[in-house]
Coordinates of C-alpha atoms and ligand atoms in Angstrom, one line a residue:
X1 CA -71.2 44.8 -30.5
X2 CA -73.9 42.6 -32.2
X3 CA -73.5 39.1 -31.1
X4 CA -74.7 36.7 -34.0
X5 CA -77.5 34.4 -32.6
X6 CA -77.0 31.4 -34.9
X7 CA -73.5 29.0 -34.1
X8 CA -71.9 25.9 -36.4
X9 CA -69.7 23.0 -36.2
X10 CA -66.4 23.5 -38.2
X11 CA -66.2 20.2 -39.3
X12 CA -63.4 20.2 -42.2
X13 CA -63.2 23.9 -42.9
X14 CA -67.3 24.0 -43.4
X15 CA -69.9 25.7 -41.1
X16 CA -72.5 22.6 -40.4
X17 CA -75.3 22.1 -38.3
X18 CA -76.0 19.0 -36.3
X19 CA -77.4 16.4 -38.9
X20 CA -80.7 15.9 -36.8
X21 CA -81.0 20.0 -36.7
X22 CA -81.3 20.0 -33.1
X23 CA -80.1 22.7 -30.9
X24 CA -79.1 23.8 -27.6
X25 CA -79.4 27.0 -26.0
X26 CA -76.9 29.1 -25.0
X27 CA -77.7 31.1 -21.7
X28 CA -75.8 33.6 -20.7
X29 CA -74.4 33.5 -16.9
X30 CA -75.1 37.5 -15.9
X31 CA -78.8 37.1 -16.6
X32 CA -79.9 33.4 -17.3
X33 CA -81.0 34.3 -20.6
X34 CA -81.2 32.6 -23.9
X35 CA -79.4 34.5 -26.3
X36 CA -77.6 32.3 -29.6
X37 CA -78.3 28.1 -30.1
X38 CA -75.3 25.8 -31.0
X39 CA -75.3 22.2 -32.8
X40 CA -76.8 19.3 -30.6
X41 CA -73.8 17.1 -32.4
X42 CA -73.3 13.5 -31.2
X43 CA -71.9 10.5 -32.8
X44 CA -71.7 11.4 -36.5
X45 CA -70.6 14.8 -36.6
X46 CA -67.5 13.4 -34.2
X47 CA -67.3 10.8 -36.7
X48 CA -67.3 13.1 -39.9
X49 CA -64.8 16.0 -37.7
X50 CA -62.1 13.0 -37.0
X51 CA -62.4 11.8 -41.1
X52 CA -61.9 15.4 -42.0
X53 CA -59.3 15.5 -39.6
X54 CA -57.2 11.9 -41.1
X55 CA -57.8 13.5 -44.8
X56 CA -55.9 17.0 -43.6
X57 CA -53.6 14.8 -41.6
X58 CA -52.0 12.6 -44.7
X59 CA -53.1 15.1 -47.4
X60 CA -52.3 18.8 -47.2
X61 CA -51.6 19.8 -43.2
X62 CA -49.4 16.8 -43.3
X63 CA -47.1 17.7 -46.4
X64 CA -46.8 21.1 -45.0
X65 CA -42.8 21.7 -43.3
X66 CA -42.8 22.8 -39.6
X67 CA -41.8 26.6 -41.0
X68 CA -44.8 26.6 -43.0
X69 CA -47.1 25.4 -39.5
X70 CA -45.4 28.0 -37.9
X71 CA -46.0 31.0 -39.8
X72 CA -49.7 30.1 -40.2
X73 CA -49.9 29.7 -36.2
X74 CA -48.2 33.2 -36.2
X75 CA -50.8 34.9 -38.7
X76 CA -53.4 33.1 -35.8
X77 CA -51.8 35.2 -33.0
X78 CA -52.5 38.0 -35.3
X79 CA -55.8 37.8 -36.0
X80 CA -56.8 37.0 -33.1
X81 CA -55.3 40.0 -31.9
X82 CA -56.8 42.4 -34.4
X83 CA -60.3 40.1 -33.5
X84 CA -59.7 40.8 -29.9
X85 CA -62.7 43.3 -28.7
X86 CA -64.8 40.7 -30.5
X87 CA -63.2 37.8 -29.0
X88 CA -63.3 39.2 -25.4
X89 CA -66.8 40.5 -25.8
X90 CA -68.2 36.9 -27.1
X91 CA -66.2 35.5 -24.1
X92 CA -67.5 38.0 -21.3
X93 CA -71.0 37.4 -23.0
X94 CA -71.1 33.8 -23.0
X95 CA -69.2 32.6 -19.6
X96 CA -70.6 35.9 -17.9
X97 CA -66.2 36.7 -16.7
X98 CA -65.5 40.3 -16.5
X99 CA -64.6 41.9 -19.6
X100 CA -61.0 42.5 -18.1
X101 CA -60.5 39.1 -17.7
X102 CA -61.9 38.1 -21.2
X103 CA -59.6 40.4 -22.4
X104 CA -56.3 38.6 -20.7
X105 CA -58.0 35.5 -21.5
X106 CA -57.7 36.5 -25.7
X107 CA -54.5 38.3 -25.5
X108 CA -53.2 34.9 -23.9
X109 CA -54.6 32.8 -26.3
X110 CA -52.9 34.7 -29.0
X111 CA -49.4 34.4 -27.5
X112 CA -49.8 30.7 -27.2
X113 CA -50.3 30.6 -31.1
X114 CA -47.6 32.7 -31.4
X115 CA -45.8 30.8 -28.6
X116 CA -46.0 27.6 -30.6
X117 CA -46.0 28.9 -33.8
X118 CA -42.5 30.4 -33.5
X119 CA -41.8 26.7 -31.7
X120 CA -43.0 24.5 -34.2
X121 CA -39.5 24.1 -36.3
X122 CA -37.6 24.6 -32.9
X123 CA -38.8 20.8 -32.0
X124 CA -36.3 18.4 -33.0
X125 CA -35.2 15.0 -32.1
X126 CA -31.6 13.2 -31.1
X127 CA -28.9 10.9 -32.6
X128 CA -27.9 8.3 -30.2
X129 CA -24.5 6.8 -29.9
X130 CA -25.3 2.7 -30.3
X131 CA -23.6 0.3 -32.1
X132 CA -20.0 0.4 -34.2
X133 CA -21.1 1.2 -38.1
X134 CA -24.6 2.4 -37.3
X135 CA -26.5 5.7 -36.8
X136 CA -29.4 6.1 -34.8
X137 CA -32.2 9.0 -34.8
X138 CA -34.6 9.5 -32.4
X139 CA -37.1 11.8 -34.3
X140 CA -40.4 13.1 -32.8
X141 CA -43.3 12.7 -34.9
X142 CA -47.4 13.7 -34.5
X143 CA -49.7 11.5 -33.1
X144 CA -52.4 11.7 -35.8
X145 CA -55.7 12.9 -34.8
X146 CA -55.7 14.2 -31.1
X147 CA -58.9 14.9 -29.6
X148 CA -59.5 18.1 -27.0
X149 CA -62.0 18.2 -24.4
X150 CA -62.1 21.5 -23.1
X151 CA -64.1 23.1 -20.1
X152 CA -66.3 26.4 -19.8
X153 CA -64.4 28.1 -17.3
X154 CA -61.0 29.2 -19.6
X155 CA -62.4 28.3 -23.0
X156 CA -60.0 30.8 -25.6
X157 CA -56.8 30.1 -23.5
X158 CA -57.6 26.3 -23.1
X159 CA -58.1 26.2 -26.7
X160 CA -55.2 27.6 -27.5
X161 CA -52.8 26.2 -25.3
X162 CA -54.0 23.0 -26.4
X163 CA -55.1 22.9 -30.2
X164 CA -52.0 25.3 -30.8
X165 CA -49.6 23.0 -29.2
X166 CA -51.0 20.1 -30.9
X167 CA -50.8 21.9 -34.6
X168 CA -47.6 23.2 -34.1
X169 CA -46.5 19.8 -33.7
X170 CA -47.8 18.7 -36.7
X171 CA -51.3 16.6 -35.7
X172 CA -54.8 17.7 -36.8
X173 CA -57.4 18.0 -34.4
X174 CA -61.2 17.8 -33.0
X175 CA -62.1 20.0 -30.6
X176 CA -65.1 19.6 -28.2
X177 CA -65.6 22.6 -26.3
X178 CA -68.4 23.0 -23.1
X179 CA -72.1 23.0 -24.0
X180 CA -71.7 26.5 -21.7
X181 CA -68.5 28.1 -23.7
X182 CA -68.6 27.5 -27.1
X183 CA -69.2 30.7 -28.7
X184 CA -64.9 31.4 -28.6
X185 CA -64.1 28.3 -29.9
X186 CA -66.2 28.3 -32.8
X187 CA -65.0 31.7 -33.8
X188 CA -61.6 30.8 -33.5
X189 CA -61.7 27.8 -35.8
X190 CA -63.4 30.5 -38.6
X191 CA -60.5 32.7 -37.4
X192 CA -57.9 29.9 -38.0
X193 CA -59.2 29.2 -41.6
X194 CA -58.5 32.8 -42.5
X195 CA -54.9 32.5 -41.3
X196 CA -54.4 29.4 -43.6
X197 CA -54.9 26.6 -40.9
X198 CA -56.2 24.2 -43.8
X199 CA -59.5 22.9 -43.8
X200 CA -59.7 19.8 -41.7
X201 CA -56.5 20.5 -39.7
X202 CA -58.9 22.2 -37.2
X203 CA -62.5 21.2 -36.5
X204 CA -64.8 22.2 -33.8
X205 CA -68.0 19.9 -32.8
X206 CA -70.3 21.9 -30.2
X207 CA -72.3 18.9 -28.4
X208 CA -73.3 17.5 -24.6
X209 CA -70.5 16.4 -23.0
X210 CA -72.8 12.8 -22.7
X211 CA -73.0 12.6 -26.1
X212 CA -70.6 14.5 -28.5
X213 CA -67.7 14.6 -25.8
X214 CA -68.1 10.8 -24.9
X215 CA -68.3 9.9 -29.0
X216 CA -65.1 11.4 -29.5
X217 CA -63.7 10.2 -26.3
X218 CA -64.5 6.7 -27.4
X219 CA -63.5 7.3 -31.3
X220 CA -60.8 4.9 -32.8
X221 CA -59.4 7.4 -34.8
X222 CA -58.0 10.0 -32.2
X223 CA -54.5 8.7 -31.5
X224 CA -54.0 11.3 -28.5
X225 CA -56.9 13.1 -26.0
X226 CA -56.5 15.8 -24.3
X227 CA -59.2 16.7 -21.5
X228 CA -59.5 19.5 -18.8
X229 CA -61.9 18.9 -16.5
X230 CA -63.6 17.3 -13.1
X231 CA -62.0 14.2 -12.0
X232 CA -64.4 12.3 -12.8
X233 CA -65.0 13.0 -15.9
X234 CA -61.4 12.4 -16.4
X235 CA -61.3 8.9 -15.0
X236 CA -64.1 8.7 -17.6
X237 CA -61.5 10.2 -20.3
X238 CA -58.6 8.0 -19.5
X239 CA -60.5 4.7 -19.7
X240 CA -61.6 5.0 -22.9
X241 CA -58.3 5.6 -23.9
X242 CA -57.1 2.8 -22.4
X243 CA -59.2 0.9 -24.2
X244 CA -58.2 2.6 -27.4
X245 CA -54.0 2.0 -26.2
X246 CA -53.8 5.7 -26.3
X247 CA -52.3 8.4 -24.8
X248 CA -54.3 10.9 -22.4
X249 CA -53.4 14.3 -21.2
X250 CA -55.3 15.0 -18.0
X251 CA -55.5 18.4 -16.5
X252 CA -58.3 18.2 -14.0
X253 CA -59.0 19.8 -10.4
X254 CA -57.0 21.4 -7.3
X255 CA -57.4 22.3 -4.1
X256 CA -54.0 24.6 -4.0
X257 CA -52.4 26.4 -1.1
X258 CA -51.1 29.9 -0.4
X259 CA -48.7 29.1 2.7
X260 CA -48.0 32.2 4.2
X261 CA -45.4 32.0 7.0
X262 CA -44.8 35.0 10.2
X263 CA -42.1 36.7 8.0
X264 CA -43.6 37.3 4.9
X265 CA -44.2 40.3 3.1
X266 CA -47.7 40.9 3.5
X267 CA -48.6 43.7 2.0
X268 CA -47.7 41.9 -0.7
X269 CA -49.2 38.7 -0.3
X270 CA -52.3 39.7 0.5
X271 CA -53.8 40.8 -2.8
X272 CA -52.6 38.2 -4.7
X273 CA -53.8 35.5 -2.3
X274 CA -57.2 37.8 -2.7
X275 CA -57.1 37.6 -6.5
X276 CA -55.6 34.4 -6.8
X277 CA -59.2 32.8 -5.8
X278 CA -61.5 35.9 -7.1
X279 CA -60.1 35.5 -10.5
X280 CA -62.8 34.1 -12.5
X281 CA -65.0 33.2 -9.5
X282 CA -62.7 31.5 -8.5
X283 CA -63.6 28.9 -11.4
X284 CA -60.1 27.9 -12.2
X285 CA -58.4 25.0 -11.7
X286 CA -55.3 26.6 -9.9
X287 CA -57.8 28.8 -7.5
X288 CA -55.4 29.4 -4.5
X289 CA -58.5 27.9 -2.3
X290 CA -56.8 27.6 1.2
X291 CA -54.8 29.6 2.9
X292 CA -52.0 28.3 5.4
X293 CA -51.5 30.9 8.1
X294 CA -48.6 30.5 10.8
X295 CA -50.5 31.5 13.9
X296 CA -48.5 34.8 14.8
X297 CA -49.7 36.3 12.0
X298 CA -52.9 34.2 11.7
X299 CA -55.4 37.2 13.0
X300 CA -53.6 39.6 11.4
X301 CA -53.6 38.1 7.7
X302 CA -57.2 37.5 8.6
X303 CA -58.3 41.1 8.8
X304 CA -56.7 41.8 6.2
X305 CA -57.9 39.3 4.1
X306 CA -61.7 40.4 6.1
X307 CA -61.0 44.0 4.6
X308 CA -60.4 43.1 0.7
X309 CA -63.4 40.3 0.8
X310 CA -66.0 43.1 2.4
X311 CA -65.1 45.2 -0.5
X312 CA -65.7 42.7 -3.6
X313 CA -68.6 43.3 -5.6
X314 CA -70.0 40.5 -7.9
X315 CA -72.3 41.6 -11.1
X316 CA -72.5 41.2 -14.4
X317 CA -69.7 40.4 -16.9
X318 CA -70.1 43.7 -19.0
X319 CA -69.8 45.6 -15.8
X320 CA -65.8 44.5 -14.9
X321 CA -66.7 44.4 -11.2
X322 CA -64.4 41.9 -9.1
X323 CA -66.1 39.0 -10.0
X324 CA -68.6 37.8 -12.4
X325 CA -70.8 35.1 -12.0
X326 CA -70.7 31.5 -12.1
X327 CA -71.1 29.6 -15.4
X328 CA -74.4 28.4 -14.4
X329 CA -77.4 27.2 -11.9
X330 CA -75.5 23.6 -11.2
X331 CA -72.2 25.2 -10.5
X332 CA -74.2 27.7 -8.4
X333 CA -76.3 25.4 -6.1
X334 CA -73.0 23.4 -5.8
X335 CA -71.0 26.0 -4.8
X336 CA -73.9 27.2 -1.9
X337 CA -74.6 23.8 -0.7
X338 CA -70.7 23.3 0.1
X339 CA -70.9 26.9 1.6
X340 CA -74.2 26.5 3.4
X341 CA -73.0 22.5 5.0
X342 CA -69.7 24.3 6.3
X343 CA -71.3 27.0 7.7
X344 CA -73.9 24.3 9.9
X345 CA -70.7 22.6 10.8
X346 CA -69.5 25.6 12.7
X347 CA -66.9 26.2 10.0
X348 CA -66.7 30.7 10.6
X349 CA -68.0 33.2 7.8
X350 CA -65.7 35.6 8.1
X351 CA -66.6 37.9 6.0
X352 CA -68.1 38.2 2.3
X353 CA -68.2 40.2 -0.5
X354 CA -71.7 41.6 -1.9
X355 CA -74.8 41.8 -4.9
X356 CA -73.6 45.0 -6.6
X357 CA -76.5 46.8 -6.7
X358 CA -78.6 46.8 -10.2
X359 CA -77.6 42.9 -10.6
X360 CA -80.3 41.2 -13.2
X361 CA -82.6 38.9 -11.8
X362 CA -81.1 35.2 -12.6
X363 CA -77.3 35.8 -12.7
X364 CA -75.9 32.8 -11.6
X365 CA -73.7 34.8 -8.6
X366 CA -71.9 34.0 -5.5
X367 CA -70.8 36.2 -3.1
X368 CA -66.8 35.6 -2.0
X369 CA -66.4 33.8 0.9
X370 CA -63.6 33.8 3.6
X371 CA -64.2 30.9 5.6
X372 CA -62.3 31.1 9.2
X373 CA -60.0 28.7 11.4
X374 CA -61.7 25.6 9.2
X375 CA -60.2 22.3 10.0
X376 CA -57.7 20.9 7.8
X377 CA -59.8 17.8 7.1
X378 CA -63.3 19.2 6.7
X379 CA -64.2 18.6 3.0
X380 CA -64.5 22.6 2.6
X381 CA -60.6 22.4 2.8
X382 CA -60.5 19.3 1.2
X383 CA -62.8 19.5 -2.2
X384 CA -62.7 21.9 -5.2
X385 CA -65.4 24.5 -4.7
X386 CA -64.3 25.9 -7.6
X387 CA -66.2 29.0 -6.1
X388 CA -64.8 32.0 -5.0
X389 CA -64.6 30.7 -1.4
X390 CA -61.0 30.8 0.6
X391 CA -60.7 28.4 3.5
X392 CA -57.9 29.8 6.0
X393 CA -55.8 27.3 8.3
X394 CA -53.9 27.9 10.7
X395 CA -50.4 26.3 11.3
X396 CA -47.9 26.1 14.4
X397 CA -44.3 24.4 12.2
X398 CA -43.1 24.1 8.6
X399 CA -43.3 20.5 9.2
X400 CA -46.9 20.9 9.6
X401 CA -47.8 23.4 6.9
X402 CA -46.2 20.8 4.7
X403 CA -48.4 18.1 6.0
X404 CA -51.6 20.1 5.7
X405 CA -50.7 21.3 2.1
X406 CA -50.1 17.6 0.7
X407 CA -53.5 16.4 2.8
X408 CA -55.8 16.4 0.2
X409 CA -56.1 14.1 -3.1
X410 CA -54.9 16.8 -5.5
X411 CA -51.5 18.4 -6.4
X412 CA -51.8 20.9 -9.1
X413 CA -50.2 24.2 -7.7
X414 CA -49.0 26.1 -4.3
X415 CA -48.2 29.5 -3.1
X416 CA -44.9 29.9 -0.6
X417 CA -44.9 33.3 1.1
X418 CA -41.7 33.6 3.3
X419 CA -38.4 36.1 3.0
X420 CA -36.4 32.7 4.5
X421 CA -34.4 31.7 1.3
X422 CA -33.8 27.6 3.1
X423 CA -37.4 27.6 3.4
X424 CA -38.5 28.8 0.2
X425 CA -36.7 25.9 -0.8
X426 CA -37.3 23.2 1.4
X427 CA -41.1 24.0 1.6
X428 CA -40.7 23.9 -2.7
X429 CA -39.6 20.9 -3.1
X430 CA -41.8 19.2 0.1
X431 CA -44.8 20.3 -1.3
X432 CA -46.9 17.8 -4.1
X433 CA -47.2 20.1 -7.2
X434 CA -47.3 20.3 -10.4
X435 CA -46.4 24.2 -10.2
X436 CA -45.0 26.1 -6.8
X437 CA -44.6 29.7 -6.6
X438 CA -42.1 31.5 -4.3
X439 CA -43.5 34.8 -3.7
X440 CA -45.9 35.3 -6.4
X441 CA -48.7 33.3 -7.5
X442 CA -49.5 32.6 -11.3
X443 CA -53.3 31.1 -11.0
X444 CA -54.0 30.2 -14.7
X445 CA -50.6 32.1 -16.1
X446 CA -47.4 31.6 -17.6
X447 CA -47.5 30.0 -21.0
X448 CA -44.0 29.6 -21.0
X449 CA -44.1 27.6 -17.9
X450 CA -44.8 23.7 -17.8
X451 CA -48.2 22.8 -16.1
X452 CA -50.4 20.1 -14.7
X453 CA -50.9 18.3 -11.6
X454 CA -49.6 15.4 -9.2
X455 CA -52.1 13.0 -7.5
X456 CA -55.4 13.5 -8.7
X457 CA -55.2 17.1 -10.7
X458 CA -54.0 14.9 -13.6
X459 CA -51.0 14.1 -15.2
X460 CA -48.8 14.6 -18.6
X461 CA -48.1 18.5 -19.1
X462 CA -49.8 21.2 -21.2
X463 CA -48.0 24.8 -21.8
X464 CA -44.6 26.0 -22.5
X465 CA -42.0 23.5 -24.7
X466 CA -43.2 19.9 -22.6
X467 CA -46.7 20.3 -24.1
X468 CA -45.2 20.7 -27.5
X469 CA -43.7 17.3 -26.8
X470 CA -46.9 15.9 -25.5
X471 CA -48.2 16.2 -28.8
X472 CA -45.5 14.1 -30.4
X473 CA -44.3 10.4 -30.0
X474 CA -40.4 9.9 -30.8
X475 CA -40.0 6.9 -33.4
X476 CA -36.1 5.8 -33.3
X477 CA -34.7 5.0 -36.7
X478 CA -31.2 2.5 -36.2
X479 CA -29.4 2.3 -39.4
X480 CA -26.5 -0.2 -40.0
X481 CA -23.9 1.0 -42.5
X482 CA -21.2 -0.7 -41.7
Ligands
NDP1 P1 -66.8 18.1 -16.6 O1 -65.5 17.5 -16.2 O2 -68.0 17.2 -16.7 O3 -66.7 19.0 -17.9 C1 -65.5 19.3 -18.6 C2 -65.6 18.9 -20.0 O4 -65.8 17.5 -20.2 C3 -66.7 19.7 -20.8 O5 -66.3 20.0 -22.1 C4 -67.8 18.6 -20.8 O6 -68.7 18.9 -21.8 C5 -67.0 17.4 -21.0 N1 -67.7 16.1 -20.7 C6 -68.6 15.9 -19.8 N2 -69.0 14.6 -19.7 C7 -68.2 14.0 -20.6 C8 -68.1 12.6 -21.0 N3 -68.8 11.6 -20.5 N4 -67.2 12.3 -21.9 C9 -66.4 13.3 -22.5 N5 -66.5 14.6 -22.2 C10 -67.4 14.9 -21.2 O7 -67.1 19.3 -15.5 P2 -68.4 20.1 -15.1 O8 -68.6 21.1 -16.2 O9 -69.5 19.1 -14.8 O10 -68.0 20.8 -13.8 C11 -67.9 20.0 -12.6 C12 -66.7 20.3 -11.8 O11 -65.5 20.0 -12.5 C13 -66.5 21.7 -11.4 O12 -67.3 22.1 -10.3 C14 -65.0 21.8 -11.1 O13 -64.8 21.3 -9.8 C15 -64.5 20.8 -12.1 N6 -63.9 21.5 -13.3 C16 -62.6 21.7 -13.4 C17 -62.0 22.3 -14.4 C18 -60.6 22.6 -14.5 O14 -60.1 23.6 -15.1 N7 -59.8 21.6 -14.0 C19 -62.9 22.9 -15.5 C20 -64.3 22.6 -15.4 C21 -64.8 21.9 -14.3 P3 -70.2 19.6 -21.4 O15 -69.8 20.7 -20.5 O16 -70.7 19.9 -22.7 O17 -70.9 18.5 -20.6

């Protein structure tokens, strides 16, 4: 497939270049070669995206019923769906994932427009028993303009988890996607216009995050942002909402753990603790990136763990090996450096995966890492890596493995792994997460299910019906009739 080199804003249902005319690059990941530009935007093309954004919002998009929302949402699944070797291929091409997991990534963000299309006119408000001779309606209403910051490592499904949950409900939106994954984005917004999204309802400004992300951050008009990210970035997020009195959605890092306790299944486990921080090098936010061993089975799970990490092979995106590579030469370096300092603090290198062989020259790749017996509070086990590096732990009690799963600063997900039905439980509801799974592990899944973090992985939540409900307010209406 040709991939076209030349990439636009969608600013109210136009394709526009950044006013000054300036450009950025886009590189892709598997070689480290220019291959497309994108707008440079800043300040004004935020500006003119969130004023096509109001017009949509009190003219047309506004006026349209939550039926009407819905079915254009639907017709988006659709496309999208009849788009999808595009889609995937523009994906694989641009953040350098395997084609397999492009794929996923565009079959799931279809069935989050179909997900909230077919929810739009399911949302609904209350009536609240008050005072003798009055009625009282609590109805949900959009914000307005929401804003969406989205990251490089899940661009389609972040896009449509969040821009389709904020339509559905009614807003219009601005999207600013990574300077490294915009190529999706942009196409979807063209996508969304043929399926009747109505110009303005849906605009997409490629930019710096410095620049374009922090203009719309910062933009009076956006009544709701929602940003997935580094924490830091995110502290960056929520203040200048603060300072706008508005509401943020945060969805940043974690540092999740896969608890695996002397009983479980492990033939089972194993794999999907294996995948569960492969996926995407290991690039997503609910990477299962320690594992908690009880020590009886602590060398055992090891070898087997040693086994499937020996065999992973890392290449280029179009060649759907085990893992791609990294977005790009910072995440790269960063992700060594971590490495490299854990390995000069005795932390073990128990076994990695390898180059497959033909790799190009200047692919941005890392080779999986099982890091062995590393100690609970070494910043290894305590930091995103966002890499595809697994630090095992060993534990001696439940009581402990609880302790060492809620010792770091984040709480987006965790992974139980234990036939004991009290302890499924107990450990469950112990743990500090936004997500725990019994059994199974869904890193970056489950559209139907509510997600987002505790502690520092963020807060508010994105998927299923609650982020449908993010994206509204609830304005009460008391009427006295007597
Ligand atoms: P950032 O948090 O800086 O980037 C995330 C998004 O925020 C991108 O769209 C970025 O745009 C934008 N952005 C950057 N600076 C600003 C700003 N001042 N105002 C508004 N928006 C801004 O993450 P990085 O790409 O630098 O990655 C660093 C680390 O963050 C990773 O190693 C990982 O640990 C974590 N991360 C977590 C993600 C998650 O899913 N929770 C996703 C991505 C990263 P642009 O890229 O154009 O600068």
């Amino acid at each position: 497939m040709t991939i076209p080199s030349l990439y636009s804003n969608i600013i109210g249902g136009e394709r526009l270049q950044a006013r000054t005319g300036d450009t950025i690059e886009v590189l892709d990941p598997s070689d480290g070669q220019a291959f497309a530009t994108i707008p440079r935007s800043g300040a004004a093309e935020v500006d003119e995206a969130v004023r096509a954004a109001h017009a949509a919002f009190r003219g047309p998009w506004g006026r349209l019923t939550a039926t009407e929302r819905g079915r254009v949402l639907t017709r988006l699944a659709e496309l999208i769906r009849a788009n999808h070797e595009e889609l995937a291929a523009l994906e694989c091409r641009d953040t350098g994932k395997p084609l397999a997991q492009a794929k996923v990534d565009i079959q799931a963000c279809a069935r989050y427009f179909e997900y909230y299309g077919g929810a739009a006119d399911k949302l609904h408000g209350e009536t609240i028993p008050y005072a003798a001779g009055s009625t009282v309606m609590a109805i949900r209403v959009p914000h307005g303009v929401t804003g969406h910051i989205i990251p490089w490592n899940y661009p389609a499904q972040i896009f449509g988890r969040s821009a389709g949950a904020s339509l559905a409900a009614g807003n219009a939106c601005v999207v600013k996607p990574a300077e490294d994954a915009c190529l999706t984005p942009v196409r979807l917004a063209q996508l969304a216009l043929e399926a009747g999204v109505l110009p303005g309802a849906l605009n997409v400004v490629c930019g710096l995050g410095s620049e374009a992300g922090a203009a719309l951050t910062a933009h009076p008009g956006i009544a709701h942002i929602s940003f997935t990210g580094s924490t830091e970035t995110g502290a960056l997020v929520a203040e200048a909402a603060a300072r706008r009195h508005s509401p943020a959605t945060l969805e940043l890092g974690g540092k999740s753990p896969q608890i695996v306790f002397a009983d479980a299944d492990l033939e089972r486990a194993v794999p999907v603790i294996v995948n569960a921080i492969i996926q995407n090098a290991g690039q997503t936010c609910t990477a299962g990136s320690r594992v908690l061993i009880e020590r009886p089975v602590y060398e055992r799970v090891m070898q087997m763990l040693a086994e499937r990490f020996t065999a992973l092979r890392v290449g280029p995106g179009g060649r759907d090996l085990d893992c791609g590579p990294v977005i790009n030469r910072k995440q790269r370096l960063k992700i060594q450096a971590m490495v490299d300092a854990a390995a000069a603090d005795g932390v073990r290198i128990a076994a990695q995966g390898r180059l497959a062989d033909g790799a190009p020259e200047g692919g941005h790749y890392v080779m999986p890492t099982l890091l062995g017996e590393v100690p609970a509070d070494h910043i290894i086990a305590q930091q995103e890596v966002f890499g595809p590096v697994l630090a095992a732990i060993v534990f001696d009690t439940e009581e402990e493995a609880v302790e060492i799963a809620n010792g770091t600063d984040y709480g987006l997900t965790a992974g139980v792994w234990t036939e004991n039905g009290g302890r499924q439980l107990r450990v469950a509801h112990a743990v500090e997460a936004g997500q725990v799974f019994i059994n199974n592990y869904g890193a970056g899944g489950g559209i139907e299910l509510p997600f987002g973090g505790m502690k520092h992985s963020g807060y508010g939540r994105e998927k299923a019906f609650e982020g449908l409900r993010g994206f509204t307010t609830v304005k009460t209406i008391a009427i006295q009739h007597g």
